[in-house]
């Protein structure tokens, strides 16, 4: 039941999701080209 445990601590869940989104953005080759422009 990781969903309920994460749901009870929104700040940590939000921070984790933001970190994953940032990492996925900067390590995606398609987005690297967009970032360099």
PDB file of C-alpha atoms in Angstrom:
ATOM      1  CA  UNK A   1       0.000   0.000   0.000  1.00  0.00           C
ATOM      2  CA  UNK A   2       2.629   2.535  -1.020  1.00  0.00           C
ATOM      3  CA  UNK A   3      -0.125   4.731  -2.466  1.00  0.00           C
ATOM      4  CA  UNK A   4      -1.717   5.446   0.909  1.00  0.00           C
ATOM      5  CA  UNK A   5       1.643   5.908   2.608  1.00  0.00           C
ATOM      6  CA  UNK A   6       2.696   8.481  -0.017  1.00  0.00           C
ATOM      7  CA  UNK A   7      -0.742  10.068   0.118  1.00  0.00           C
ATOM      8  CA  UNK A   8      -0.382  10.699   3.857  1.00  0.00           C
ATOM      9  CA  UNK A   9       2.845  12.648   3.274  1.00  0.00           C
ATOM     10  CA  UNK A  10       2.093  14.875   0.244  1.00  0.00           C
ATOM     11  CA  UNK A  11       5.226  17.088   0.501  1.00  0.00           C
ATOM     12  CA  UNK A  12       7.600  14.139   0.217  1.00  0.00           C
ATOM     13  CA  UNK A  13       5.551  12.609  -2.584  1.00  0.00           C
ATOM     14  CA  UNK A  14       5.511  15.923  -4.448  1.00  0.00           C
ATOM     15  CA  UNK A  15       9.253  16.410  -4.000  1.00  0.00           C
ATOM     16  CA  UNK A  16       9.944  12.862  -5.179  1.00  0.00           C
ATOM     17  CA  UNK A  17       7.754  13.288  -8.253  1.00  0.00           C
ATOM     18  CA  UNK A  18       9.439  16.590  -9.089  1.00  0.00           C
ATOM     19  CA  UNK A  19      12.900  15.013  -8.789  1.00  0.00           C
ATOM     20  CA  UNK A  20      11.833  12.157 -11.061  1.00  0.00           C
ATOM     21  CA  UNK A  21      10.376  14.627 -13.570  1.00  0.00           C
ATOM     22  CA  UNK A  22      13.530  16.770 -13.561  1.00  0.00           C
ATOM     23  CA  UNK A  23      15.829  13.748 -13.929  1.00  0.00           C
ATOM     24  CA  UNK A  24      13.650  12.306 -16.701  1.00  0.00           C
ATOM     25  CA  UNK A  25      13.666  15.693 -18.435  1.00  0.00           C
ATOM     26  CA  UNK A  26      17.412  16.257 -18.363  1.00  0.00           C
ATOM     27  CA  UNK A  27      18.357  12.680 -19.216  1.00  0.00           C
ATOM     28  CA  UNK A  28      15.933  12.414 -22.150  1.00  0.00           C
ATOM     29  CA  UNK A  29      17.969  12.888 -25.375  1.00  0.00           C
ATOM     30  CA  UNK A  30      15.032  14.599 -27.066  1.00  0.00           C
ATOM     31  CA  UNK A  31      14.807  17.196 -24.294  1.00  0.00           C
ATOM     32  CA  UNK A  32      18.566  17.761 -24.190  1.00  0.00           C
ATOM     33  CA  UNK A  33      18.370  19.195 -27.716  1.00  0.00           C
ATOM     34  CA  UNK A  34      15.511  21.464 -26.652  1.00  0.00           C
ATOM     35  CA  UNK A  35      17.438  22.627 -23.587  1.00  0.00           C
ATOM     36  CA  UNK A  36      20.543  23.538 -25.594  1.00  0.00           C
ATOM     37  CA  UNK A  37      18.603  25.724 -28.020  1.00  0.00           C
TER      38      UNK A  37
END
